[in-house]
CSV table of C-alpha atoms in Angstrom, one decimal:
chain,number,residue,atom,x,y,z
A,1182,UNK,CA,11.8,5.1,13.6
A,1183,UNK,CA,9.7,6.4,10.7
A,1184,UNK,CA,11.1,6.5,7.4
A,1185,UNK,CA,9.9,7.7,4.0
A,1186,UNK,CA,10.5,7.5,-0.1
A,1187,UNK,CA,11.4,11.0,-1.6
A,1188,UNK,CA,9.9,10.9,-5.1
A,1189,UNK,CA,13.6,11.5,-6.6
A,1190,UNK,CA,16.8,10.2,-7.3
A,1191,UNK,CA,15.7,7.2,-9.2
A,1192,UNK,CA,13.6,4.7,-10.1
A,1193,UNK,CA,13.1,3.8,-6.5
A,1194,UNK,CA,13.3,6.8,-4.7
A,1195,UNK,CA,16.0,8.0,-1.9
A,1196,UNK,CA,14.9,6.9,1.6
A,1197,UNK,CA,15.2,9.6,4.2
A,1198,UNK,CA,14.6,9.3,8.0
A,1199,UNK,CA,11.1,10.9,9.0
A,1200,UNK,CA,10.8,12.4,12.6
A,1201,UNK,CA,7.9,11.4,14.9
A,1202,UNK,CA,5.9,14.5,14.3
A,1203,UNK,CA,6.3,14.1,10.6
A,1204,UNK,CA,7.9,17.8,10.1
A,1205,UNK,CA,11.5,17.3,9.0
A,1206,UNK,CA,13.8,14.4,7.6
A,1207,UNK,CA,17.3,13.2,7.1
A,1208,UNK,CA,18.8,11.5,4.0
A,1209,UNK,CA,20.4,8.0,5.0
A,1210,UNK,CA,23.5,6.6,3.8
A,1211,UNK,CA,21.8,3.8,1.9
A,1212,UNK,CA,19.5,5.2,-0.6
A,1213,UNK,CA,16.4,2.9,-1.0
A,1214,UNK,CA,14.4,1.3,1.5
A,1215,UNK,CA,15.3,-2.2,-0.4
A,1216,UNK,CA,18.9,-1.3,0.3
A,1217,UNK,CA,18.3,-0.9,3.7
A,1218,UNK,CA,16.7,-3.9,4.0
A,1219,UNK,CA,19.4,-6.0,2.2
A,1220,UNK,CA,21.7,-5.0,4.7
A,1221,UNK,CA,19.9,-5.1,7.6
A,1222,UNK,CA,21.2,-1.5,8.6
A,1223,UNK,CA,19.4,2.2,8.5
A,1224,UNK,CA,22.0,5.4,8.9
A,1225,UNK,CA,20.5,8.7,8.8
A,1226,UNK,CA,22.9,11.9,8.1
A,1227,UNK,CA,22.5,15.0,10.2
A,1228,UNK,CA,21.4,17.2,8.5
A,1229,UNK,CA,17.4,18.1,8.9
A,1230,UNK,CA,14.8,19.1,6.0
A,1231,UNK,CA,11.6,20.4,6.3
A,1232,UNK,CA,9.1,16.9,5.4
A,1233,UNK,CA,6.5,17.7,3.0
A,1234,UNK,CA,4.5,14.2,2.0
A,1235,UNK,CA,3.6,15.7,-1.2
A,1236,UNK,CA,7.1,15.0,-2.9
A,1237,UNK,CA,6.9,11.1,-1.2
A,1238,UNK,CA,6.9,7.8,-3.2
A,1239,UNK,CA,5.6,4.7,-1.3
A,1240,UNK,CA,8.3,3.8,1.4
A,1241,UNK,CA,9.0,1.1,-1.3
A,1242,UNK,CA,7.9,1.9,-4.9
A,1243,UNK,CA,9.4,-1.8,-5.9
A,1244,UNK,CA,8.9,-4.4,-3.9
A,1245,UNK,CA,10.2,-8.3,-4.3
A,1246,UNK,CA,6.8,-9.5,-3.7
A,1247,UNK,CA,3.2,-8.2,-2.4
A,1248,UNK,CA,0.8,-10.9,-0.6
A,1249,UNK,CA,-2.6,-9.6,0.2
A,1250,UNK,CA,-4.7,-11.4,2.4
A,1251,UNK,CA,-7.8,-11.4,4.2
A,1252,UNK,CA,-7.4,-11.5,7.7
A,1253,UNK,CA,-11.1,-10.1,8.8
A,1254,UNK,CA,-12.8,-12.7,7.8
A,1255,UNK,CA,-16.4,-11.0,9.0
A,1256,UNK,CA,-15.7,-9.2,5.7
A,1257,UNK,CA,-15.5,-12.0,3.6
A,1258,UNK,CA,-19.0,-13.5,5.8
A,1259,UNK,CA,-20.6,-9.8,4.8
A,1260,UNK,CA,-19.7,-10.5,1.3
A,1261,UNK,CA,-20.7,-14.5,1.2
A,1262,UNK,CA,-24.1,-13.4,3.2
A,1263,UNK,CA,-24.9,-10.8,1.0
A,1264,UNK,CA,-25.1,-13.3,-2.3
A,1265,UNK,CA,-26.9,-16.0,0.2
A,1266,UNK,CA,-23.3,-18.1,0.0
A,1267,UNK,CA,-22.6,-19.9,3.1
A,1268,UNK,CA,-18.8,-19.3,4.7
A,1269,UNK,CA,-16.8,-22.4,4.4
A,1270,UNK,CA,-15.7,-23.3,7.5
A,1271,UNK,CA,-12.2,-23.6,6.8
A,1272,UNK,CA,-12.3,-19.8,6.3
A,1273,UNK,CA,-11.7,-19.3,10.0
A,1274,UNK,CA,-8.4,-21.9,10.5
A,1275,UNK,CA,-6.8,-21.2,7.2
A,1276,UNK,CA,-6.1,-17.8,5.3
A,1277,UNK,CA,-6.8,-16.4,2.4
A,1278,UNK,CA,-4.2,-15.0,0.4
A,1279,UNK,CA,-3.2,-13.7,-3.4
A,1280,UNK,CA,-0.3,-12.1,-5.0
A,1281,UNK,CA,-0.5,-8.6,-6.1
A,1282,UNK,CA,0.8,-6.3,-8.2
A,1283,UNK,CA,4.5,-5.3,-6.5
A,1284,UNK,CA,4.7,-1.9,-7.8
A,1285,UNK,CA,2.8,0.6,-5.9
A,1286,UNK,CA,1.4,4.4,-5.8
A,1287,UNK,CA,2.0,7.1,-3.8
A,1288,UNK,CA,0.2,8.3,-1.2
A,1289,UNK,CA,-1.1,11.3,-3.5
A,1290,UNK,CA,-1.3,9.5,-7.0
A,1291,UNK,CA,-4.8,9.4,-8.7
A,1292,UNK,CA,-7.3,6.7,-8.7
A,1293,UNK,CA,-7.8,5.4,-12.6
A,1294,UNK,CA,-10.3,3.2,-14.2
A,1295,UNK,CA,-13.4,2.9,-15.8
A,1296,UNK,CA,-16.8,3.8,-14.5
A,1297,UNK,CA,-18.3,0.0,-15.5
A,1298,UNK,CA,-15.5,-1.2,-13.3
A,1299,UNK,CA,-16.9,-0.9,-10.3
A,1300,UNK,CA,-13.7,0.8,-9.0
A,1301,UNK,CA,-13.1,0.8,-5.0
A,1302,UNK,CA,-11.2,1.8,-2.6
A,1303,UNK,CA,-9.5,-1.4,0.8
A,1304,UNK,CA,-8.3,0.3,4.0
A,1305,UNK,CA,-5.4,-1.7,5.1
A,1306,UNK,CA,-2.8,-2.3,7.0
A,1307,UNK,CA,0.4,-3.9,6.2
A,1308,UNK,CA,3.8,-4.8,6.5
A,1309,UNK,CA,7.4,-4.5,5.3
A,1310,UNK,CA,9.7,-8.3,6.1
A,1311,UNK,CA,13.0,-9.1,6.2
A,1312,UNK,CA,14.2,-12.1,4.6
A,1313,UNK,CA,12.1,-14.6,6.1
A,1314,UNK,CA,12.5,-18.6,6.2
A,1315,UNK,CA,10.7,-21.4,4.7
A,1316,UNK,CA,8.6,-22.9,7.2
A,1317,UNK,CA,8.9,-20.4,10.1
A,1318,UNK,CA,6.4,-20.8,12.6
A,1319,UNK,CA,3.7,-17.8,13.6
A,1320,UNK,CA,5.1,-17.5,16.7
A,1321,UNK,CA,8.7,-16.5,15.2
A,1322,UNK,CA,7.1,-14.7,12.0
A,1323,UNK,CA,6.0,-11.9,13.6
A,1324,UNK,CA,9.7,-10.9,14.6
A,1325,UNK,CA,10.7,-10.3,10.7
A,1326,UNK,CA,8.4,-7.6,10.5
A,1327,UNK,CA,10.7,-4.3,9.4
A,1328,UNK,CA,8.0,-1.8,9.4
A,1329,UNK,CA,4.3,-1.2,9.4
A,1330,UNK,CA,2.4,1.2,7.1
A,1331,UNK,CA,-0.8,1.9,5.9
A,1332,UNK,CA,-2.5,0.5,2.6
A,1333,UNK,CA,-5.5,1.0,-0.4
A,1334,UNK,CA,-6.0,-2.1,-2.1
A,1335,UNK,CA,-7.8,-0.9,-5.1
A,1336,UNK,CA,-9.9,-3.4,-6.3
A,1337,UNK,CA,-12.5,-3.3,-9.5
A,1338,UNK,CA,-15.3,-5.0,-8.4
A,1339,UNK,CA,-17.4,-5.8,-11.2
A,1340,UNK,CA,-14.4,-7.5,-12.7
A,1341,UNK,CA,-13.8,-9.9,-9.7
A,1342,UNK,CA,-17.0,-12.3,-10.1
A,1343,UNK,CA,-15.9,-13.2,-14.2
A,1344,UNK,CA,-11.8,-13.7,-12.9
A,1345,UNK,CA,-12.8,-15.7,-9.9
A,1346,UNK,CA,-15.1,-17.7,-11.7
A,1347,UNK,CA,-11.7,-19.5,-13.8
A,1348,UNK,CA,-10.9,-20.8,-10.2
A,1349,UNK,CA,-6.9,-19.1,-10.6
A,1350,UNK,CA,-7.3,-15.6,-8.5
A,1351,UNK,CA,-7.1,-11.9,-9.1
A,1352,UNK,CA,-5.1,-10.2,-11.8
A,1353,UNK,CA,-7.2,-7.6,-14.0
A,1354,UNK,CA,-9.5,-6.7,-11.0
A,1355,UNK,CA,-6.6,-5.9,-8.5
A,1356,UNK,CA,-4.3,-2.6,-9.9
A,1357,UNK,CA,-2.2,-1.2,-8.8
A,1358,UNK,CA,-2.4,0.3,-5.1
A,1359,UNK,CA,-1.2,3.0,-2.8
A,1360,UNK,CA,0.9,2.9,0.3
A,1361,UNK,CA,0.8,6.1,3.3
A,1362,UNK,CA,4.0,8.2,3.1
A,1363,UNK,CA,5.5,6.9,5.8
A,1364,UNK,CA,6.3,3.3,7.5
A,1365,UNK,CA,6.9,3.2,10.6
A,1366,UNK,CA,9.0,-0.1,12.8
A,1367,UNK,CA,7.0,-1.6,14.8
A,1368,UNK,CA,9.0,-0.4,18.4
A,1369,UNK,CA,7.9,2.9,17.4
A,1370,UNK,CA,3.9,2.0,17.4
A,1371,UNK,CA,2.5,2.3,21.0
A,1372,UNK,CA,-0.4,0.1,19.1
A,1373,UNK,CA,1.8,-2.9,17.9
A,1374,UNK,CA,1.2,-6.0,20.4
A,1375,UNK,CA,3.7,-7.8,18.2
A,1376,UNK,CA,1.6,-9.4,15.8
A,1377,UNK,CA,-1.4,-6.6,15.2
A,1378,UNK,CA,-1.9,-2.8,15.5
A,1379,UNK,CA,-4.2,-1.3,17.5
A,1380,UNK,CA,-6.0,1.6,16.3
A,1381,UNK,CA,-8.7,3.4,15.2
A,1382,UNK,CA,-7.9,3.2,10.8
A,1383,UNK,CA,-9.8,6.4,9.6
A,1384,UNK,CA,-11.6,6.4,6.0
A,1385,UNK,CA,-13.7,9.7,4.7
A,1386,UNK,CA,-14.9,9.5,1.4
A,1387,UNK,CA,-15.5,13.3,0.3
A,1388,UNK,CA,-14.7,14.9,3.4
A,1389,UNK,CA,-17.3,12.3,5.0
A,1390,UNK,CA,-16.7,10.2,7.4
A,1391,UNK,CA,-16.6,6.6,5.6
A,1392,UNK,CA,-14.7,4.1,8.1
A,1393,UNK,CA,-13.6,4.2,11.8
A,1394,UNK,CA,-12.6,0.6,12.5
A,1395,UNK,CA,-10.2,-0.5,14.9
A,1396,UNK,CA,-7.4,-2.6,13.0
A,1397,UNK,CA,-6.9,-4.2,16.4
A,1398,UNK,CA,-9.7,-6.1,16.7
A,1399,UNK,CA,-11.8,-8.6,14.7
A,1400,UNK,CA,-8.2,-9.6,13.0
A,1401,UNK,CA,-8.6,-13.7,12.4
A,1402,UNK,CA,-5.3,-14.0,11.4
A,1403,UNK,CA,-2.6,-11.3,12.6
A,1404,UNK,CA,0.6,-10.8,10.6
A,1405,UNK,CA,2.4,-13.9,12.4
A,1406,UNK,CA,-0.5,-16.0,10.7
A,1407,UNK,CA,0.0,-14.4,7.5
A,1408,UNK,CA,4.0,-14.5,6.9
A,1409,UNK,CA,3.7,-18.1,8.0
A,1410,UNK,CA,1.5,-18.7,5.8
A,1411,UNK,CA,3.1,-17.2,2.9
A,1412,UNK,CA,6.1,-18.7,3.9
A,1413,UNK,CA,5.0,-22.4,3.8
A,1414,UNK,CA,6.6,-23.5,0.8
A,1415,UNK,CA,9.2,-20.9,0.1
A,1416,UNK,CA,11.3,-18.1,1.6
A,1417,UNK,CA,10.1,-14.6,1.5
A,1418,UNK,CA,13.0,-12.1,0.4
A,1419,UNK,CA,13.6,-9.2,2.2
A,1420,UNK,CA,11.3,-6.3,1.1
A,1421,UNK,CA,8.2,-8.7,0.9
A,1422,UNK,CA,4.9,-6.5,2.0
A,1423,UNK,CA,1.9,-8.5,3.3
A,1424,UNK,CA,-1.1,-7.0,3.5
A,1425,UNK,CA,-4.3,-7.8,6.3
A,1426,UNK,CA,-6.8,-7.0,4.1
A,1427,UNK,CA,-9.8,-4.5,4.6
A,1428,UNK,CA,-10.2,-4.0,8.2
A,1429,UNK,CA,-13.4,-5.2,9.4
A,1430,UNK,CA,-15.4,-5.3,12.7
A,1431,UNK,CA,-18.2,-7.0,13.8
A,1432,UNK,CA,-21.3,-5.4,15.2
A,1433,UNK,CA,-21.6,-5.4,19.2
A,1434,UNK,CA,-25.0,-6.8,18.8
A,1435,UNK,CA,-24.1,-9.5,16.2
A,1436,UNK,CA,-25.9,-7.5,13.0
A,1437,UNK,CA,-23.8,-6.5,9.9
A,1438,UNK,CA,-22.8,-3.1,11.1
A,1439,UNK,CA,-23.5,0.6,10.8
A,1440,UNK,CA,-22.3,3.3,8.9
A,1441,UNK,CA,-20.3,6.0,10.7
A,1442,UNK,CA,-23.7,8.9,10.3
A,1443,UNK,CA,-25.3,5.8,12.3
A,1444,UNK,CA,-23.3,5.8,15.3
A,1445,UNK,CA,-21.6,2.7,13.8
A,1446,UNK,CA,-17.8,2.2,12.7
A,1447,UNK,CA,-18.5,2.4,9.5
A,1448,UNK,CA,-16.7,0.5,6.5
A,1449,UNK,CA,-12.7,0.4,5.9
A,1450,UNK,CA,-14.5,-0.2,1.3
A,1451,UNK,CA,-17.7,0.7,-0.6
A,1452,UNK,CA,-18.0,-3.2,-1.1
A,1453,UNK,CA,-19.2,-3.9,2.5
A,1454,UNK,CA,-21.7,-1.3,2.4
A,1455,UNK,CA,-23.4,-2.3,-0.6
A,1456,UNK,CA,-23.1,-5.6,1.0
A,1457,UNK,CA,-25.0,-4.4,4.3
A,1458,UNK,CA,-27.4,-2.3,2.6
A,1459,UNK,CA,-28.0,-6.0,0.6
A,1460,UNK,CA,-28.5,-7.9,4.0
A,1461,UNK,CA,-31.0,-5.0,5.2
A,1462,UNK,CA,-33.1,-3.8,2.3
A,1463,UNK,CA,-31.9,-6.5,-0.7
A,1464,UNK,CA,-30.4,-3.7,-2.7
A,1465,UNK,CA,-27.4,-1.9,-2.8
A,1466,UNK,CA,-27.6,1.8,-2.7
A,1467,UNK,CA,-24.4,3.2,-2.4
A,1468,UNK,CA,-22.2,3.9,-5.8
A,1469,UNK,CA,-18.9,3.0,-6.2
A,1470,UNK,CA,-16.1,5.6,-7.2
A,1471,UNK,CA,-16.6,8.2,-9.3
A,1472,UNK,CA,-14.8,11.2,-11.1
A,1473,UNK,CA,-13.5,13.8,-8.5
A,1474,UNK,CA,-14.1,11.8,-5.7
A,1475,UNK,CA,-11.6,12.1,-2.7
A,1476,UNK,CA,-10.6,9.1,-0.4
A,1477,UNK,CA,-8.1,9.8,2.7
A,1478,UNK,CA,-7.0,6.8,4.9
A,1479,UNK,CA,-4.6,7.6,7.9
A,1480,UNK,CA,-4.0,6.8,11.6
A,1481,UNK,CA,-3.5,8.8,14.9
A,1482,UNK,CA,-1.8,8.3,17.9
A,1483,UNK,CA,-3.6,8.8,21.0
A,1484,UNK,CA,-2.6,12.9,21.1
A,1485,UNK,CA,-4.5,13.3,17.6
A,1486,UNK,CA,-0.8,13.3,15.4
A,1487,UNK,CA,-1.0,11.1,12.3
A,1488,UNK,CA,1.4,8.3,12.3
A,1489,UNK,CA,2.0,7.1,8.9
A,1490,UNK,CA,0.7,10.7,7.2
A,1491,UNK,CA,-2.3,10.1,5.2
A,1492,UNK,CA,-3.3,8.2,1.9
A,1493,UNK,CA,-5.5,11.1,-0.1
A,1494,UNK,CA,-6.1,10.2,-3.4
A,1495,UNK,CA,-8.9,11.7,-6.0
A,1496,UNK,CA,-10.0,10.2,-9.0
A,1497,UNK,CA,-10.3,10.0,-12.2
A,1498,UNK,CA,-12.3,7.7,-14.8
A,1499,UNK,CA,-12.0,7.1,-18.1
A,1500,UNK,CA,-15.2,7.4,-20.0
């Protein structure tokens, strides 16, 4: 099932019932996604409307709580190797994690910021729990997951280095971010092995191609790692959307990777580019966002038809 946030009828939308092919929709009885959740129940009306993602919300403009994590860790080694820092080995048995903003975007919203920001775009995937346990296992997390979607984790990059540096984690350099127009449960992904989705996660920065990595692969930690490890210490209330982090993949040969124009898979954020380019030539080369730049992240099934409709964002800076 595919469902979606009409940008109306509240604060938090009204949820409607998407159909695979991502042409019409029905209303459901409950009216937000977080209602839906709460009672662990979905009822879609009869009645079908033609489904335009341009009047969409995220699936859920309000969440209880967003954890982010980083689940390809060969983009955190890209970004350690780049500054010469060597990867703590504990980076491969335990996750990394923060808490986000819980509010997010639209699939069509604008980008803002300032230039000296170092504003970027994080192709990700993540998910939507029910109410999950303290302590559950990985093995048993992975069977809270609700729905999947798809995720830009906006990040301001020259504002990380002097917030890290305080040893507490992200606020000011992590806004807020955008979600696809559709989430999709996971029975209805021919990709989902239970804990991960398989897939090719498509980036193109100004009608370019940007980022063709496969979500599937190179994933450390899948989402059974990561709601266990959120849920360590604490329950996780329904509506809780965990993020993998940027998708990453290793080069076949062991080097840093290509970009797409290279015969490569490119990037899933401008950040591991400048960090290869780095590693190659000691000197980043490609900018990060600017005014009137377009960034569109989506899926496809294996007949070409998106899955979660796209993420297609421009932007605008403040001088």
């Amino acid at each position: 099932m595919k469902v979606a946030t009409l940008d109306h009828g509240g604060r938090d939308g009204r949820l409607v019932v998407v159909s695979d092919d991502l042409q019409s929709y029905r209303f459901c009885t409950d009216a937000t996604l977080q209602e839906a959740l709460d009672m662990g129940r979905l009822v879609p009306e009869f009645q079908d409307h033609s489904f335009d993602v341009a009047y969409c919300a995220a699936p859920l403009p309000r969440a209880f709580q967003f954890l982010d994590g980083s689940a390809y860790v060969n983009h955190v080694d890209l970004v350690r190797r780049a500054r010469g820092a060597e990867m703590p080995a504990r980076f491969w048995s335990d996750p990394l994690m923060y808490q986000g903003l819980s509010v997010f975007a639209g699939s069509g919203d604008e980008i803002r910021g300032r230039a000296e920001w170092g504003v970027d775009f994080e192709a990700e995937i993540a998910v939507i729990t029910s109410a999950v346990h303290q302590g559950v296992s990985a093995e048993e997390a992975s069977g809270f997951v609700e729905y999947v979607m798809v995720l830009n984790d906006i990040s301001l990059r020259n504002l990380i280095p002097d917030e890290l540096s305080k040893g507490f984690g992200f606020v000011q350099s992590k806004p807020i971010s955008a979600c696809s127009p559709v989430a999709v449960t996971p029975d209805a992904l021919p990709g989902w092995d239970g804990r991960k989705l398989h897939g090719i996660l498509k980036v193109d920065l100004n009608g370019a191609p940007f980022g063709r990595a496969d979500a599937g692969e190179d994933m450390t930690f899948d989402f059974g790692d990561l709601i266990a490890h959120a849920a360590k210490t604490r329950a996780l209330p329904a509506g809780t959307v965990i993020g993998s982090g940027t998708v990453s993949n290793r080069d076949p040969d062991g080097g840093p990777g290509n970009p797409v124009a290279q015969g490569g898979r490119g990037y899933s954020c401008i950040a591991e580019q400048r960090m290869v380019e780095t590693i190659l030539s000691g000197a980043a080369e490609t900018p990060f966002l600017k005014t009137r730049d377009r960034v569109r992240i989506w899926m496809e099934d294996e007949t070409g038809q998106s899955i979660f409709g796209a993420i297609d964002q421009t932007v605008r800076l403040d001088p």
